[in-house]
PDB file of C-alpha atoms in Angstrom:
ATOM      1  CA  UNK A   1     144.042  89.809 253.997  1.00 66.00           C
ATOM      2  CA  UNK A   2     141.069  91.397 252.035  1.00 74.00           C
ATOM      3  CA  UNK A   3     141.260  90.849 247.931  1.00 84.00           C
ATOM      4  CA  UNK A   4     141.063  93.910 246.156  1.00 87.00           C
ATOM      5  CA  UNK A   5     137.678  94.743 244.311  1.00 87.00           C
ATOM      6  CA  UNK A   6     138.053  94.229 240.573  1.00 87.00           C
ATOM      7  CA  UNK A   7     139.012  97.349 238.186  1.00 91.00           C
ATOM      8  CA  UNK A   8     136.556  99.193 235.855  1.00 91.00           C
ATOM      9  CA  UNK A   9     138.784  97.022 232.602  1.00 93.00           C
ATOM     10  CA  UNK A  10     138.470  93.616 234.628  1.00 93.00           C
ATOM     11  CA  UNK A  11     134.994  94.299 234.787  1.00 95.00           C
ATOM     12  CA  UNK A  12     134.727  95.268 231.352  1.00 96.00           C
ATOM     13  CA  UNK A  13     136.934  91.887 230.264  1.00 96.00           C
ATOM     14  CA  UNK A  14     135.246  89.895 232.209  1.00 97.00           C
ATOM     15  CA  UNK A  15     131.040  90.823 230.294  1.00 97.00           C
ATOM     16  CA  UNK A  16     133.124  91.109 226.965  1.00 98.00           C
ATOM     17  CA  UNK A  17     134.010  87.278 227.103  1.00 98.00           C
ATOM     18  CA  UNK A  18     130.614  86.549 228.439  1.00 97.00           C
ATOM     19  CA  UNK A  19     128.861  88.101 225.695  1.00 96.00           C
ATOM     20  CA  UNK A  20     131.499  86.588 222.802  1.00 97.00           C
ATOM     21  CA  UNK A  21     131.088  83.074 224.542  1.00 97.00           C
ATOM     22  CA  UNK A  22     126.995  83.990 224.339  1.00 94.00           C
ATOM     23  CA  UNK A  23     127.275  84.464 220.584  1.00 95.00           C
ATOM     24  CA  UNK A  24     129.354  81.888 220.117  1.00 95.00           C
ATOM     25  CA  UNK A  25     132.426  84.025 219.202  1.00 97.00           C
ATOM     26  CA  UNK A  26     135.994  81.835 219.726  1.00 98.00           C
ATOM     27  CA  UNK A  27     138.077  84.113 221.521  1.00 98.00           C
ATOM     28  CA  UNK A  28     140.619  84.110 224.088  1.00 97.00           C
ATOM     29  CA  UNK A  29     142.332  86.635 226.769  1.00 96.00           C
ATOM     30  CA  UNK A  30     146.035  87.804 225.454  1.00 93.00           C
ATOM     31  CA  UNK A  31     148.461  88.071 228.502  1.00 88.00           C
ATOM     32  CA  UNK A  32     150.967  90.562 227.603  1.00 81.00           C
ATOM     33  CA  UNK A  33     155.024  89.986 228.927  1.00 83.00           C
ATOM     34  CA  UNK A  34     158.344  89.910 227.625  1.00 85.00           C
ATOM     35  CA  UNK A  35     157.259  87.400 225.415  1.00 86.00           C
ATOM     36  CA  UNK A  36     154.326  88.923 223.446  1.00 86.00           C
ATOM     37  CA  UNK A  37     154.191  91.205 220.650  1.00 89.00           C
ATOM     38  CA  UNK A  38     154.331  94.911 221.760  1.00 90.00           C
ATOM     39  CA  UNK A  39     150.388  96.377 222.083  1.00 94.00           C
ATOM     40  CA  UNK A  40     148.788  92.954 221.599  1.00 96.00           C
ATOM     41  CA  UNK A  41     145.215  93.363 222.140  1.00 97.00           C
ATOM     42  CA  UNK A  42     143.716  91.818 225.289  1.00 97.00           C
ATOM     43  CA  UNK A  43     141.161  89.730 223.381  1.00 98.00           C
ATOM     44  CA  UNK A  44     142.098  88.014 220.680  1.00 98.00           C
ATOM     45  CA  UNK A  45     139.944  86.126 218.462  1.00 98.00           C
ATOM     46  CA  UNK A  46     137.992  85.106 215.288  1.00 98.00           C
ATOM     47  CA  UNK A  47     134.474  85.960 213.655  1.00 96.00           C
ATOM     48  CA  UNK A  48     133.018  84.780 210.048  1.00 95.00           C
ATOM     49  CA  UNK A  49     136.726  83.840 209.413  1.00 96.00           C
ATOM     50  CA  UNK A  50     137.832  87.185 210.518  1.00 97.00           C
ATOM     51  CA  UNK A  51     140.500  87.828 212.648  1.00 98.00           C
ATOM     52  CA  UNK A  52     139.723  90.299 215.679  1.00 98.00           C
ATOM     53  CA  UNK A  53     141.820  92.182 218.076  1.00 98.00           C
ATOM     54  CA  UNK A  54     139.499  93.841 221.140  1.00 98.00           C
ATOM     55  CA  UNK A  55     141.746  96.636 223.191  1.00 98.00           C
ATOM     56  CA  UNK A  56     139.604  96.872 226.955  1.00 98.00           C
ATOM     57  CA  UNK A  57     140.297 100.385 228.623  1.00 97.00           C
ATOM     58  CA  UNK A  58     138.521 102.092 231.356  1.00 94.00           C
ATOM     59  CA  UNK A  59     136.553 104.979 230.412  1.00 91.00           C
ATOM     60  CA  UNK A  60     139.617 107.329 230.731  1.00 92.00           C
ATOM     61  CA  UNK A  61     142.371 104.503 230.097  1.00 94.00           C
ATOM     62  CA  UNK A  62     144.805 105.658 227.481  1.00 96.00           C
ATOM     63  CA  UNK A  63     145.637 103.836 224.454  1.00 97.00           C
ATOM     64  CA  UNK A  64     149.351 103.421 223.925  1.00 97.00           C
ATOM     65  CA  UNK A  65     151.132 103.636 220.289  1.00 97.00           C
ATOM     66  CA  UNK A  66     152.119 100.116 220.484  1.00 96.00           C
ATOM     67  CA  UNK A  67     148.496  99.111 221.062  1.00 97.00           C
ATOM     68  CA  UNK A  68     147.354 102.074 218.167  1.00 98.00           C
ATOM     69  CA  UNK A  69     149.634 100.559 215.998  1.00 98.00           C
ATOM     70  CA  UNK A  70     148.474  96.925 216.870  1.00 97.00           C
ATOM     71  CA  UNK A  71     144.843  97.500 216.072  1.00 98.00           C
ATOM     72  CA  UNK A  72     145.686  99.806 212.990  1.00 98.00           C
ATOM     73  CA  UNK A  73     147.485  96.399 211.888  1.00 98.00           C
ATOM     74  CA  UNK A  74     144.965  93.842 212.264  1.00 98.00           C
ATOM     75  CA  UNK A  75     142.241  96.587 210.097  1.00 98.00           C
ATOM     76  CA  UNK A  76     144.917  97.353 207.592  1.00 98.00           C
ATOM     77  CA  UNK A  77     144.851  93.390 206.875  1.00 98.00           C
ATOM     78  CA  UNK A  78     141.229  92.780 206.902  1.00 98.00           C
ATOM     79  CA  UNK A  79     140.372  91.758 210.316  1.00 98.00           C
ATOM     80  CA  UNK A  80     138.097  93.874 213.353  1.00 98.00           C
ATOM     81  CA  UNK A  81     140.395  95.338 215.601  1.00 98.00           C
ATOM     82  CA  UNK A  82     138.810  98.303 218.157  1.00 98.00           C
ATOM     83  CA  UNK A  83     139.046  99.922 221.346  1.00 98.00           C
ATOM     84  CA  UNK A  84     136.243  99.021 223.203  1.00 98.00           C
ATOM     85  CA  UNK A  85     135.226 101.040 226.491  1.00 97.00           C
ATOM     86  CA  UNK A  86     131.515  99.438 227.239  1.00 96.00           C
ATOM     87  CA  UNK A  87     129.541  96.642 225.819  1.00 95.00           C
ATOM     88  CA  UNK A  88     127.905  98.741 223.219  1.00 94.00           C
ATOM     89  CA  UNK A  89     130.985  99.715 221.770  1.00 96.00           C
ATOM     90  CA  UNK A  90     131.470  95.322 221.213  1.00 97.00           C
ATOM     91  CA  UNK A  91     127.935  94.710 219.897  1.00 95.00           C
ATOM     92  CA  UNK A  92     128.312  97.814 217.143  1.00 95.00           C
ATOM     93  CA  UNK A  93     131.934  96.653 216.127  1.00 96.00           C
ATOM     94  CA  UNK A  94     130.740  93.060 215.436  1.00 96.00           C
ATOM     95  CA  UNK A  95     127.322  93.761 214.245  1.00 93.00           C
ATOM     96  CA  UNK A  96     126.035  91.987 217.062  1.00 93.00           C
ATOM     97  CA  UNK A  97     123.148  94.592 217.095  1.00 86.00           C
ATOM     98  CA  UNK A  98     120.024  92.641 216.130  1.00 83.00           C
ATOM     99  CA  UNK A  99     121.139  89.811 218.582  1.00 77.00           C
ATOM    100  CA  UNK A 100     121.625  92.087 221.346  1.00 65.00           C
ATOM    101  CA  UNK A 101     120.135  95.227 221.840  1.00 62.00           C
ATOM    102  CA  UNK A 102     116.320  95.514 222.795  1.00 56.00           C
ATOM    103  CA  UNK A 103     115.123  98.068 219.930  1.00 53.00           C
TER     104      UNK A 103
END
């Protein structure tokens, strides 16, 4: 039985965690089920005492209300929460720019 290549938002998951755990970002991954909050963001964690929420989606993945609403949430109370769809997106969001990106 062959495993199943991973999918464009594993991918993505997977080099989001590995660039938090680079800048020493505490993080974790958010399993959704019956038990979890409606829309919780996949990554969930916390920068310069600031609470972040980081929705992964594919390049065409679509955002659901729940998750929307979710994200809207964690901004309306002061903390990062974003949709992020590459790496770049991550680095801009957390002003990760100057440790990052090769100007």
């Amino acid at each position: 039985m062959r495993s199943r290549p991973p999918t464009p938002e594993a991918l993505l998951t997977r080099s989001v965690r590995q660039l938090l755990d680079a800048a020493g970002i505490w993080h974790y991954k958010a399993w959704g089920g019956p038990m979890s909050a409606p829309g919780i963001p996949d990554i969930i964690g916390c920068f310069k005492g600031r609470f972040i929420g980081i929705e992964i989606k594919a390049p065409n993945g679509k955002v659901s209300e729940y998750q929307a609403e979710f994200l809207r949430r964690i901004n309306a109370a002061g903390g990062i929460g974003f949709v992020a769809r590459n790496l770049d997106t991550v680095i801009d969001k957390l002003g990760l720019g100057d440790r990052f990106l090769i100007r």
